Amino acid sequence: MDVPDACTLPTAEQPLRIAEFAQLFADHLRHAERVDARTLELTLDPDARETTADLIARESECCSFFTFTGATTLRITVPPARTAVLDGFPQ
């Protein structure tokens, strides 16, 4: 997963955040669908709700171009100029 230039998370913390997403997906991802170029929908285990909510809240602070909705069915939307960032997520 590449980190976009628009991300304000300190460089030293970026690999840790990527690892958190990778672990969430490895442990809890049940289905992923690229709805369109700007939207990805992920189905996660219900027991991951709290972890997912915490992670997307922190991610929203440093990468304001993401729009996250849901928790166990997580919809991630980006603006047209940021569609490539979704390529780094499970498809």
GROMACS .gro file of C-alpha atoms in nm:
model
   91
    1MET     CA    1   0.000   0.000   0.000
    2ASP     CA    2   0.151   0.333  -0.104
    3VAL     CA    3   0.107   0.638   0.114
    4PRO     CA    4  -0.026   0.939  -0.078
    5ASP     CA    5   0.157   1.271  -0.058
    6ALA     CA    6  -0.153   1.429   0.098
    7CYS     CA    7  -0.118   1.212   0.410
    8THR     CA    8  -0.013   1.416   0.715
    9LEU     CA    9   0.080   1.116   0.930
   10PRO     CA   10   0.447   1.145   1.027
   11THR     CA   11   0.667   0.939   0.795
   12ALA     CA   12   0.796   0.722   1.079
   13GLU     CA   13   0.439   0.622   1.172
   14GLN     CA   14   0.322   0.536   0.820
   15PRO     CA   15   0.458   0.177   0.813
   16LEU     CA   16   0.285   0.110   1.145
   17ARG     CA   17  -0.049   0.234   1.013
   18ILE     CA   18  -0.011   0.025   0.697
   19ALA     CA   19   0.062  -0.276   0.917
   20GLU     CA   20  -0.253  -0.208   1.123
   21PHE     CA   21  -0.466  -0.209   0.809
   22ALA     CA   22  -0.292  -0.523   0.681
   23GLN     CA   23  -0.357  -0.701   1.011
   24LEU     CA   24  -0.722  -0.592   1.017
   25PHE     CA   25  -0.773  -0.726   0.666
   26ALA     CA   26  -0.579  -1.048   0.732
   27ASP     CA   27  -0.779  -1.123   1.046
   28HIS     CA   28  -1.125  -0.992   0.963
   29LEU     CA   29  -1.183  -0.929   0.591
   30ARG     CA   30  -1.457  -1.149   0.447
   31HIS     CA   31  -1.527  -0.980   0.115
   32ALA     CA   32  -1.399  -0.686  -0.089
   33GLU     CA   33  -1.561  -0.527  -0.391
   34ARG     CA   34  -1.449  -0.231  -0.599
   35VAL     CA   35  -1.789  -0.071  -0.651
   36ASP     CA   36  -1.650   0.188  -0.895
   37ALA     CA   37  -1.325   0.376  -0.951
   38ARG     CA   38  -1.380   0.591  -0.641
   39THR     CA   39  -1.543   0.340  -0.404
   40LEU     CA   40  -1.438   0.021  -0.231
   41GLU     CA   41  -1.668  -0.181  -0.008
   42LEU     CA   42  -1.522  -0.420   0.248
   43THR     CA   43  -1.714  -0.671   0.457
   44LEU     CA   44  -1.546  -0.736   0.791
   45ASP     CA   45  -1.626  -0.967   1.081
   46PRO     CA   46  -1.871  -0.809   1.327
   47ASP     CA   47  -1.620  -0.860   1.609
   48ALA     CA   48  -1.386  -0.615   1.432
   49ARG     CA   49  -1.630  -0.323   1.470
   50GLU     CA   50  -1.441  -0.149   1.753
   51THR     CA   51  -1.098  -0.199   1.595
   52THR     CA   52  -1.224  -0.078   1.258
   53ALA     CA   53  -1.391   0.230   1.407
   54ASP     CA   54  -1.073   0.325   1.592
   55LEU     CA   55  -0.852   0.274   1.290
   56ILE     CA   56  -1.070   0.469   1.047
   57ALA     CA   57  -1.108   0.754   1.298
   58ARG     CA   58  -0.730   0.786   1.320
   59GLU     CA   59  -0.690   0.751   0.944
   60SER     CA   60  -0.947   1.025   0.883
   61GLU     CA   61  -0.734   1.263   1.089
   62CYS     CA   62  -0.428   1.234   0.862
   63CYS     CA   63  -0.587   1.151   0.526
   64SER     CA   64  -0.886   1.378   0.494
   65PHE     CA   65  -0.945   1.277   0.132
   66PHE     CA   66  -1.088   0.942   0.251
   67THR     CA   67  -1.458   0.911   0.331
   68PHE     CA   68  -1.529   0.611   0.550
   69THR     CA   69  -1.881   0.492   0.625
   70GLY     CA   70  -1.985   0.188   0.823
   71ALA     CA   71  -1.777  -0.050   1.030
   72THR     CA   72  -1.856  -0.412   0.950
   73THR     CA   73  -1.953  -0.314   0.597
   74LEU     CA   74  -1.694  -0.047   0.541
   75ARG     CA   75  -1.734   0.178   0.239
   76ILE     CA   76  -1.426   0.378   0.143
   77THR     CA   77  -1.467   0.662  -0.104
   78VAL     CA   78  -1.199   0.893  -0.245
   79PRO     CA   79  -1.210   1.194  -0.477
   80PRO     CA   80  -1.139   1.137  -0.849
   81ALA     CA   81  -0.777   1.251  -0.814
   82ARG     CA   82  -0.709   0.987  -0.546
   83THR     CA   83  -0.854   0.671  -0.704
   84ALA     CA   84  -0.510   0.506  -0.728
   85VAL     CA   85  -0.488   0.490  -0.349
   86LEU     CA   86  -0.772   0.234  -0.346
   87ASP     CA   87  -0.556   0.001  -0.555
   88GLY     CA   88  -0.350  -0.066  -0.241
   89PHE     CA   89  -0.651  -0.207  -0.057
   90PRO     CA   90  -0.778  -0.564  -0.099
   91GLN     CA   91  -1.000  -0.601  -0.406
   0.00000   0.00000   0.00000
